Tab-separated table of C-alpha atoms in Angstrom:
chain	number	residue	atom	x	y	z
A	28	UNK	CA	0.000	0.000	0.000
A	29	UNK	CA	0.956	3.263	-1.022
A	30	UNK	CA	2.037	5.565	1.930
A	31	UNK	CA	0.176	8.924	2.220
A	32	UNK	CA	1.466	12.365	3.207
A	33	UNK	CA	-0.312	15.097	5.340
A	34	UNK	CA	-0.357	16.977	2.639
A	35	UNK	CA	-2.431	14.596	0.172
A	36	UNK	CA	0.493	14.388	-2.315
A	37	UNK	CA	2.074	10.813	-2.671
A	38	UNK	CA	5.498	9.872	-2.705
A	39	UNK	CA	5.412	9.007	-6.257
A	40	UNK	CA	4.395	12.702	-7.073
A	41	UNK	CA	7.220	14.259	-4.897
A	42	UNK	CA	9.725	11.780	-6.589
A	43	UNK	CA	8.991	12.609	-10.037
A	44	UNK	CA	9.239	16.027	-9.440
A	45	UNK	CA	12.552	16.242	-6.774
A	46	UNK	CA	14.714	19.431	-7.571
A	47	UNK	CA	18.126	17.981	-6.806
A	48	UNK	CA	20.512	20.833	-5.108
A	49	UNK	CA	22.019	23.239	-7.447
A	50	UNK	CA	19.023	22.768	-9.863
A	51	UNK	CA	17.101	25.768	-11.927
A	52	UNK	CA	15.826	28.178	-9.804
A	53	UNK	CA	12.678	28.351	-12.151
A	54	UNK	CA	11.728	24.081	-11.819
A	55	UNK	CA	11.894	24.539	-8.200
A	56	UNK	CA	9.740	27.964	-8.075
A	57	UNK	CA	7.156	25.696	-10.419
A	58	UNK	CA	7.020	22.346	-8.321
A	59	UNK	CA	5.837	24.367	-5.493
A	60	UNK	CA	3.365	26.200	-7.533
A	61	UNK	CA	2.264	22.272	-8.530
A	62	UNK	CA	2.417	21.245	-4.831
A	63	UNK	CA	0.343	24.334	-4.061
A	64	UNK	CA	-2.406	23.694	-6.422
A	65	UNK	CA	-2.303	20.005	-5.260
A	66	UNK	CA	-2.457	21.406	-1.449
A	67	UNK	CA	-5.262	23.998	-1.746
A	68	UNK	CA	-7.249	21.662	-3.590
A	69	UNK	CA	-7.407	19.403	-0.717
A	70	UNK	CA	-7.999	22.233	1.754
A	71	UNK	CA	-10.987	23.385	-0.915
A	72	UNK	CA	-12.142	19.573	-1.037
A	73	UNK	CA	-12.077	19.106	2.675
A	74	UNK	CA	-14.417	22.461	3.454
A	75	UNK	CA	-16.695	21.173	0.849
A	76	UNK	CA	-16.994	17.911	2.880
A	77	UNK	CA	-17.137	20.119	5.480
A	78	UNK	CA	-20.281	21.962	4.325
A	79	UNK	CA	-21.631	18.942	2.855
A	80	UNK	CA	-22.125	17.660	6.200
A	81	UNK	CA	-23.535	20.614	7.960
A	82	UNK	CA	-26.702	19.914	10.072
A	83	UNK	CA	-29.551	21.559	10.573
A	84	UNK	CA	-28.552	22.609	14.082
A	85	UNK	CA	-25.498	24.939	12.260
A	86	UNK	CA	-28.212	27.220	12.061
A	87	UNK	CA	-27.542	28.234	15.315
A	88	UNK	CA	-24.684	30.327	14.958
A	89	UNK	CA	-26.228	32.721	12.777
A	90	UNK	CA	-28.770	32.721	15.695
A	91	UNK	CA	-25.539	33.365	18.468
A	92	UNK	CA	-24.280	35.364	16.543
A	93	UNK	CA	-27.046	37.884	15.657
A	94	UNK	CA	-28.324	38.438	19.194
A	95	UNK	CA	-24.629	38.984	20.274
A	96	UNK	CA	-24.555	41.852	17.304
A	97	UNK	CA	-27.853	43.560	18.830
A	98	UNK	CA	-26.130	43.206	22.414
A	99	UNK	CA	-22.975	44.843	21.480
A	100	UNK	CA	-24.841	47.695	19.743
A	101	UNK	CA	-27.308	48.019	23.238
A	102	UNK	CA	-24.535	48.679	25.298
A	103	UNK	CA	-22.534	50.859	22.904
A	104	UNK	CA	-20.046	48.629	21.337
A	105	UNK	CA	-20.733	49.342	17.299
A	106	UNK	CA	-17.523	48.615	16.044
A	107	UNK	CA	-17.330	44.980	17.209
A	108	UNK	CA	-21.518	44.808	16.852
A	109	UNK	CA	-20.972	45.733	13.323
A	110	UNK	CA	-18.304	43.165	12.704
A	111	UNK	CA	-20.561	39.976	14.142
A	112	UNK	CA	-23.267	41.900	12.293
A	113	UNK	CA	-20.983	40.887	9.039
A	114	UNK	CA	-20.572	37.713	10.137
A	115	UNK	CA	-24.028	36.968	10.598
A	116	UNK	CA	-24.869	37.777	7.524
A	117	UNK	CA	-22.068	35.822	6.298
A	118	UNK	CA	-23.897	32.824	7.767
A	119	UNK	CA	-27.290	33.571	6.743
A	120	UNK	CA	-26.206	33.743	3.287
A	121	UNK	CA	-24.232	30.226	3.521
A	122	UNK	CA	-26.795	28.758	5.041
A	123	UNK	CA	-29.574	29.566	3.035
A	124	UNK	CA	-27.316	28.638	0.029
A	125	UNK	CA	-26.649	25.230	1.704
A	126	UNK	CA	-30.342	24.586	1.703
A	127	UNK	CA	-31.524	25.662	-1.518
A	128	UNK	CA	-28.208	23.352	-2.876
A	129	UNK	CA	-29.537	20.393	-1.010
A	130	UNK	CA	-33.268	21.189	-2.273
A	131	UNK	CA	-32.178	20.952	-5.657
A	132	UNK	CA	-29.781	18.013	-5.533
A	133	UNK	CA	-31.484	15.884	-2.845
A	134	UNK	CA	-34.725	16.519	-2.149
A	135	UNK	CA	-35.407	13.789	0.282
A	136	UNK	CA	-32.968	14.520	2.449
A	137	UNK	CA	-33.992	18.534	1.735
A	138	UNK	CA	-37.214	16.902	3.141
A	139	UNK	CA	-36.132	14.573	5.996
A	140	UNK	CA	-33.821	17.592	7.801
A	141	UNK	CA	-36.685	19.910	7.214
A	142	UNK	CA	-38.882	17.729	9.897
A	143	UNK	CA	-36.892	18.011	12.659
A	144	UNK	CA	-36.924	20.891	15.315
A	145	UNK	CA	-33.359	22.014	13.939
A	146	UNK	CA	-35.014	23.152	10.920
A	147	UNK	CA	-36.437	26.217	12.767
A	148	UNK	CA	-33.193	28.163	13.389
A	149	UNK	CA	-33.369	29.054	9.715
A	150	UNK	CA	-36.682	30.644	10.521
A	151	UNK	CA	-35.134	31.802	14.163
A	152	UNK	CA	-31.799	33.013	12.525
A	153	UNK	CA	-33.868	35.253	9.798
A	154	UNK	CA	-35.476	37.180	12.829
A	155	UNK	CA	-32.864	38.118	14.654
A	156	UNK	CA	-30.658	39.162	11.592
A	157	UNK	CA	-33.825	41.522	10.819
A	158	UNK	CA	-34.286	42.697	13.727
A	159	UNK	CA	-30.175	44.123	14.348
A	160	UNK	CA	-30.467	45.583	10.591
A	161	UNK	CA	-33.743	47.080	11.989
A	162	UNK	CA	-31.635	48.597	14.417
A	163	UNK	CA	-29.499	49.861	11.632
A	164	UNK	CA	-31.768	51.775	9.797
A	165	UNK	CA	-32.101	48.973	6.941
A	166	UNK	CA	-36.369	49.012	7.619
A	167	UNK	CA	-37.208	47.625	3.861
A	168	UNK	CA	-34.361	44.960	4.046
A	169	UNK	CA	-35.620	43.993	7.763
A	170	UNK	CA	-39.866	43.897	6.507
A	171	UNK	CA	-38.141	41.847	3.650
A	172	UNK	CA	-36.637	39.188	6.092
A	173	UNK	CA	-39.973	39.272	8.590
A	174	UNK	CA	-42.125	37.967	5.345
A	175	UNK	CA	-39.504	35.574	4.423
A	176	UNK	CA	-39.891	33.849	7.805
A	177	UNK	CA	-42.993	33.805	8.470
A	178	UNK	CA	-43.657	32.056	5.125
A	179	UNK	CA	-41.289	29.583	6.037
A	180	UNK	CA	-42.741	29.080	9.225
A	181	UNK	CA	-46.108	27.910	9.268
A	182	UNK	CA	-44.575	24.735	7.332
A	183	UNK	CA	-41.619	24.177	9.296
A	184	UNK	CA	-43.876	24.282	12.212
A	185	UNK	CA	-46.460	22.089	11.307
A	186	UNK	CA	-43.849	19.576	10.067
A	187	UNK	CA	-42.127	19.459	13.059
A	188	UNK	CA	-44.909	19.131	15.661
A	189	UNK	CA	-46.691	16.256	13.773
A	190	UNK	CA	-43.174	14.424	14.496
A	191	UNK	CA	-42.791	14.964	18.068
A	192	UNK	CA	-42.081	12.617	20.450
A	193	UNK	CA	-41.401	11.672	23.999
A	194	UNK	CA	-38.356	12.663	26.075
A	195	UNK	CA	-36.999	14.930	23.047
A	196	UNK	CA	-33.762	17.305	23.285
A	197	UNK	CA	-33.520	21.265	23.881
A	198	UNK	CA	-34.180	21.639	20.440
A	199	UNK	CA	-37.798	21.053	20.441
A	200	UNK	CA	-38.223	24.328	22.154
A	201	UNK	CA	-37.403	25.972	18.618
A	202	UNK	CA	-41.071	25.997	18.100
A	203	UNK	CA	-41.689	28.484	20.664
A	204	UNK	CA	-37.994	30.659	19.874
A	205	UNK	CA	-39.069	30.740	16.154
A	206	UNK	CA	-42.561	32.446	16.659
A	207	UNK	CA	-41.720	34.400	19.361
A	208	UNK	CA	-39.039	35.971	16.750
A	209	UNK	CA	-41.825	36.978	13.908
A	210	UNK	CA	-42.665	39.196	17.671
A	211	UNK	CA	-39.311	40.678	18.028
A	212	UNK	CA	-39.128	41.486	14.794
A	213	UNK	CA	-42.828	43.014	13.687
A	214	UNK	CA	-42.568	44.718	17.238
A	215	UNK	CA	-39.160	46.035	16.425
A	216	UNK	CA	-40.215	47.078	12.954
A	217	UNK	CA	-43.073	48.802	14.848
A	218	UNK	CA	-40.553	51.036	17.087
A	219	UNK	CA	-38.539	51.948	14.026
A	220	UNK	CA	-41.946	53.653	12.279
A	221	UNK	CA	-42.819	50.842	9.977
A	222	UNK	CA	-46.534	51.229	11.794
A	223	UNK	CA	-48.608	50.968	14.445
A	224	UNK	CA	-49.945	47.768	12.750
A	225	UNK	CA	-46.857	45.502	13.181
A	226	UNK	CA	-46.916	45.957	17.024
A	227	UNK	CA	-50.629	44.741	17.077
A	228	UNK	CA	-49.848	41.544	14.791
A	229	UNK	CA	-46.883	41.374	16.845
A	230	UNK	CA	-49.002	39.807	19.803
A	231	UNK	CA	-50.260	37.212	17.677
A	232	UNK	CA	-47.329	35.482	17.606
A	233	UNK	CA	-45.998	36.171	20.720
A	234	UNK	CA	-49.273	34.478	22.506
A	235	UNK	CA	-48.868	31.828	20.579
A	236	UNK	CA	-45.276	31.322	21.293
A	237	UNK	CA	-46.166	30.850	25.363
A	238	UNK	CA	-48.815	28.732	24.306
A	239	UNK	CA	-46.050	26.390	22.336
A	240	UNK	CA	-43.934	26.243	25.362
A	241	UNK	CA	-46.218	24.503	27.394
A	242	UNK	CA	-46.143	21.497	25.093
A	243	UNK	CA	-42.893	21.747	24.488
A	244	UNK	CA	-41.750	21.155	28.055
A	245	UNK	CA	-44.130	18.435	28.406
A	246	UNK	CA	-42.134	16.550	25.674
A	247	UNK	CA	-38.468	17.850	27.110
A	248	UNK	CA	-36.339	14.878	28.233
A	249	UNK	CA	-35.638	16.387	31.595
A	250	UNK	CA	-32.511	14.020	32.046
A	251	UNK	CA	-30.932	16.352	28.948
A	252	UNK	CA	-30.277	19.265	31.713
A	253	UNK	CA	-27.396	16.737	32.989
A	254	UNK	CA	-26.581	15.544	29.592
A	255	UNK	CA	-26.926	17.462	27.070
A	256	UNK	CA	-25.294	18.396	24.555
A	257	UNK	CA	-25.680	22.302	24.458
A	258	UNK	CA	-29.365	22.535	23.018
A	259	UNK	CA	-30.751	21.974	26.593
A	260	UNK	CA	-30.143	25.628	26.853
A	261	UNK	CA	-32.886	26.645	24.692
A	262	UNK	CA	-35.482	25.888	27.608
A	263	UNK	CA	-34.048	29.192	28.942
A	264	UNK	CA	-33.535	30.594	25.730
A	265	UNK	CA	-37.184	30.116	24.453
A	266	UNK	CA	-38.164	32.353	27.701
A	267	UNK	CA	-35.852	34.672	27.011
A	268	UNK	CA	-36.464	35.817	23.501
A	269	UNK	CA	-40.335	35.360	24.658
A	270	UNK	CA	-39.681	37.739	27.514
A	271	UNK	CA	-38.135	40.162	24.506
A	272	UNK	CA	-40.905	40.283	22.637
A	273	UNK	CA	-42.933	41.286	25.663
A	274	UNK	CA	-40.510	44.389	26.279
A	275	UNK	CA	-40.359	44.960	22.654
A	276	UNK	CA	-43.740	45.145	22.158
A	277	UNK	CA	-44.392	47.321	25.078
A	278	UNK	CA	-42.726	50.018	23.593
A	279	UNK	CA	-45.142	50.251	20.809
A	280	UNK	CA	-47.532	52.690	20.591
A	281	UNK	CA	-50.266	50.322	19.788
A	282	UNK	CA	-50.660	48.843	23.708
A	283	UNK	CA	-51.547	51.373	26.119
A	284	UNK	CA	-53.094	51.434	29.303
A	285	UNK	CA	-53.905	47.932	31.019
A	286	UNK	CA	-52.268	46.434	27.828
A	287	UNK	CA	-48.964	48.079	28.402
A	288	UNK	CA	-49.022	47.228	32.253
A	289	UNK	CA	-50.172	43.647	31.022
A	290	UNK	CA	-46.818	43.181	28.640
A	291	UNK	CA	-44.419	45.102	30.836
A	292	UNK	CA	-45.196	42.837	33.984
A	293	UNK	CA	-44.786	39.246	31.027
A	294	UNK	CA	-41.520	40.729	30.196
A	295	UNK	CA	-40.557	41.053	33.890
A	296	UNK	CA	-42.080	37.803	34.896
A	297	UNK	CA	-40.697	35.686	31.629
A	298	UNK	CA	-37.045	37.048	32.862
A	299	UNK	CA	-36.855	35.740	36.198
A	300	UNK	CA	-38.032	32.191	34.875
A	301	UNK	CA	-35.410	32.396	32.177
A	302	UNK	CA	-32.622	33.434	35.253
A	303	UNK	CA	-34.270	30.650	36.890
A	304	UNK	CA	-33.361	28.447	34.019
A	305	UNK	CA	-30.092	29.862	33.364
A	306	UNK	CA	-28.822	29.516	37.412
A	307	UNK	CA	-30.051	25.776	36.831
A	308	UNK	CA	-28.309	24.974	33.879
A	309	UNK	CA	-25.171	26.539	34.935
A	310	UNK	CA	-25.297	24.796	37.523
A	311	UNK	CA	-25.678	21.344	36.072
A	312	UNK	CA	-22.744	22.503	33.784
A	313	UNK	CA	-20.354	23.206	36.279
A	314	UNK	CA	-21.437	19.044	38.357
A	315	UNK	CA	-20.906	17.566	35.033
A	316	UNK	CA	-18.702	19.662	32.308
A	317	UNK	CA	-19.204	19.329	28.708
A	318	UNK	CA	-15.717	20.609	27.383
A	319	UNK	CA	-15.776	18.999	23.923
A	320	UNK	CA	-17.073	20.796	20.780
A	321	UNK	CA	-19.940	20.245	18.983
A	322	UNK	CA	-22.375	22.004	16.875
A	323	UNK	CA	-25.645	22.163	19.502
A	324	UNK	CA	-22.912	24.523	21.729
A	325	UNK	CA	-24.145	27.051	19.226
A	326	UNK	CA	-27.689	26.734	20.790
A	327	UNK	CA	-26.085	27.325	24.112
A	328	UNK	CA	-24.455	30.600	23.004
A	329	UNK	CA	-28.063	32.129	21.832
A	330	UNK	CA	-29.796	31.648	25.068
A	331	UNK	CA	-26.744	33.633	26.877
A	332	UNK	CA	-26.589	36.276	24.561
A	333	UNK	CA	-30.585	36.468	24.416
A	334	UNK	CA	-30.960	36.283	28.187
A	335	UNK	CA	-28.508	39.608	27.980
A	336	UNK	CA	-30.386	41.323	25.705
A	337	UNK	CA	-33.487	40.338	27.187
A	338	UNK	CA	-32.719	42.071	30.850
A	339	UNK	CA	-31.690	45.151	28.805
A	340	UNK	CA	-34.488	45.678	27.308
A	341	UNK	CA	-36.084	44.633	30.530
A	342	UNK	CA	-34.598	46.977	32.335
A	343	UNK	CA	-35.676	50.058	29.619
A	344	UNK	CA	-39.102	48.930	29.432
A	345	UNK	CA	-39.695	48.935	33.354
A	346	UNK	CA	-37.179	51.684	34.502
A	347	UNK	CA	-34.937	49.542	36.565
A	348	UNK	CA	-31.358	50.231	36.060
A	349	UNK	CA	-30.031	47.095	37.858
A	350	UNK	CA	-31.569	45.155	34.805
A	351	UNK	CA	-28.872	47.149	32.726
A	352	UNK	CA	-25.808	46.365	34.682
A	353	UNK	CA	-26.831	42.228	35.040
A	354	UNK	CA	-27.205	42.440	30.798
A	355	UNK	CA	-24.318	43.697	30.186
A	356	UNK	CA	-22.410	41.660	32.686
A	357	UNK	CA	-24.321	38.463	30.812
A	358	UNK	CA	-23.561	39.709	27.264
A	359	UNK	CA	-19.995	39.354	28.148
A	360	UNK	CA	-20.451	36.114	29.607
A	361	UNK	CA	-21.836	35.603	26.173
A	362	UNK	CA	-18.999	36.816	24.455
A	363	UNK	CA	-16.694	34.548	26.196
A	364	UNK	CA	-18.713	31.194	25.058
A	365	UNK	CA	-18.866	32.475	21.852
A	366	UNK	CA	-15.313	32.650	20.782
A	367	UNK	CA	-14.526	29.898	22.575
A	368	UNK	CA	-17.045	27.762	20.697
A	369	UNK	CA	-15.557	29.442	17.828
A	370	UNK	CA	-11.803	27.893	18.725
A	371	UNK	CA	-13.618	24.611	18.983
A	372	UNK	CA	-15.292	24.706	15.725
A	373	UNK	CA	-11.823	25.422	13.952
A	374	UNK	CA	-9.802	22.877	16.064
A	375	UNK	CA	-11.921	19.867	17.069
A	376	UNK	CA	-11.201	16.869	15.059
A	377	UNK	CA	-14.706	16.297	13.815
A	378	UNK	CA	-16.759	19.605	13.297
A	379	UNK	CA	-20.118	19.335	11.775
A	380	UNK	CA	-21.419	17.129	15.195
């Protein structure tokens, strides 16, 4: 058997084209241009794999890394909110170019990954992109993005309730994180001028986001708090973009009165059970620590950074400045998991798990 090199070029190649010493300077310079084609093309071959084998669940970054974007602008960072701004759009685009490439070359597996709970950070990951450009003055692009999800989501949803089960993973909370972000995103469309109407539609799906939690616990496998794999965050997370929406639609000038009151108290009251869930899972992190990579940490990373955003917005909406100070100090937290999921994706041996 033929003995490889780390560099995917065979012995036989490098023998046939040895430069012995003393040799033209010009055969030399053009053997490494040859082993530098040969090189890059197994780099290029190896992130095609690589994107090949993406799962559903990658849509989670985009998701991380949106909310961290709106975060970083919230507390004044707009350099570095801009950048993961950029790099959320990065995502978006590769994802959504990664699923219309598998809907037109395999459409049953197009099919099969659209039926699972994963699906729904496409729909998740569209909302939260729309609602930082919202926050950047890009309304059309933003009302653009809130009608692409929620014609996706109807389906997904559908599709992916039909196949629940018992005892199922963090991810089946997506159901309630993907409608509560057609809220955040008509509500923040609302505050930005778009009209009075968006904030009013805006409770539609936010109602019927709470109501999808309930079910959605009732199916959680409990036992995943201990042993999950990252998506067991979401429980919080599902609270926490819920408890957005609440604040986010308060600020609209379509609820007033006992209305306002009604949403401001939700937003305050969907917090502390997402702090409740986010001491708890900590917690279970810290007995039993899950140090290796893998692509669910992603769905860990979106609850912190929501959870931060959520207690700022919180705090705006009710007047209480401690809610600030605790958002901030969570967004950071944030941060931290972020790029350090980010060094795992580039150096663990197997990435797309």
């Amino acid at each position: 058997m033929t003995e490889s090199r780390g560099d995917g070029l065979s012995p036989g190649f490098v023998a046939r084209h040895q430069v012995p010493s003393g040799n033209c300077p010009v055969r030399r310079a053009r053997v490494a241009a040859v082993i530098q084609v040969r090189s890059d093309g197994a780099v290029f071959f190896r992130l095609r794999r690589w994107w090949e084998a993406l799962p559903p669940a990658a849509g989670a970054a985009g998701m991380a890394t949106g909310i961290l974007s709106v975060g970083l602008h919230l507390v004044g960072h707009e350099t570095l909110s801009r950048i993961t701004l950029a790099l959320t759009g990065a995502l978006w685009l590769l994802l959504a170019a990664d699923s219309a490439t598998r809907l037109a070359s395999d459409h049953a597996l197009w099919r099969a990954q659209a039926n699972t709970s994963s699906a729904l950070t496409g729909v998740a990951a569209t909302t939260v992109l729309g609602a930082r450009l919202s926050l950047l003055g890009w309304q059309t692009t933003a009302a653009a993005l809130l009608a692409l999800a929620t014609a996706l989501w109807p389906g997904l949803l559908l599709a992916v309730v039909r196949r629940w089960k018992r005892r199922m993973p963090g991810a089946v909370f997506m159901v309630c994180v993907a409608t509560q972000g057609l809220a955040v995103l008509a509500a923040a469309l609302a505050l930005s001028g778009a009209g009075d109407w968006l904030g009013r539609a805006g409770l539609v799906p936010f109602c019927l986001g709470l109501l999808l939690y309930v079910p959605a616990l009732a199916h959680f496998d409990l036992r995943q708090v201990n042993t999950g794999a990252g998506d067991q965050w979401i429980a919080g997370g599902a609270l926490a973009i819920s408890a957005l929406a609440a604040s986010q639609l308060t600020g609209s000038q379509a609820w007033t009165g006992t209305a306002h009151q009604a949403l401001r108290t939700a937003a305050l009251v969907l917090l502390a059970l997402d702090l409740a869930w986010y001491a708890l899972l900590t917690t279970a992190e810290i007995r039993r620590p899950r140090l290796h990579y893998d692509v669910r940490r992603w769905s860990t990373v979106f609850p912190l950074g929501m959870t931060a955003v959520a207690a700022h917005s919180a705090g705006t909406t009710a007047a209480i400045p401690a809610l600030h100070t605790l958002g901030r100090i969570l967004l950071w937290i944030a941060a931290a998991v972020w790029l350090l999921t980010l060094i795992g994706l580039f150096t663990a041996p197997d990435r797309t798990h």
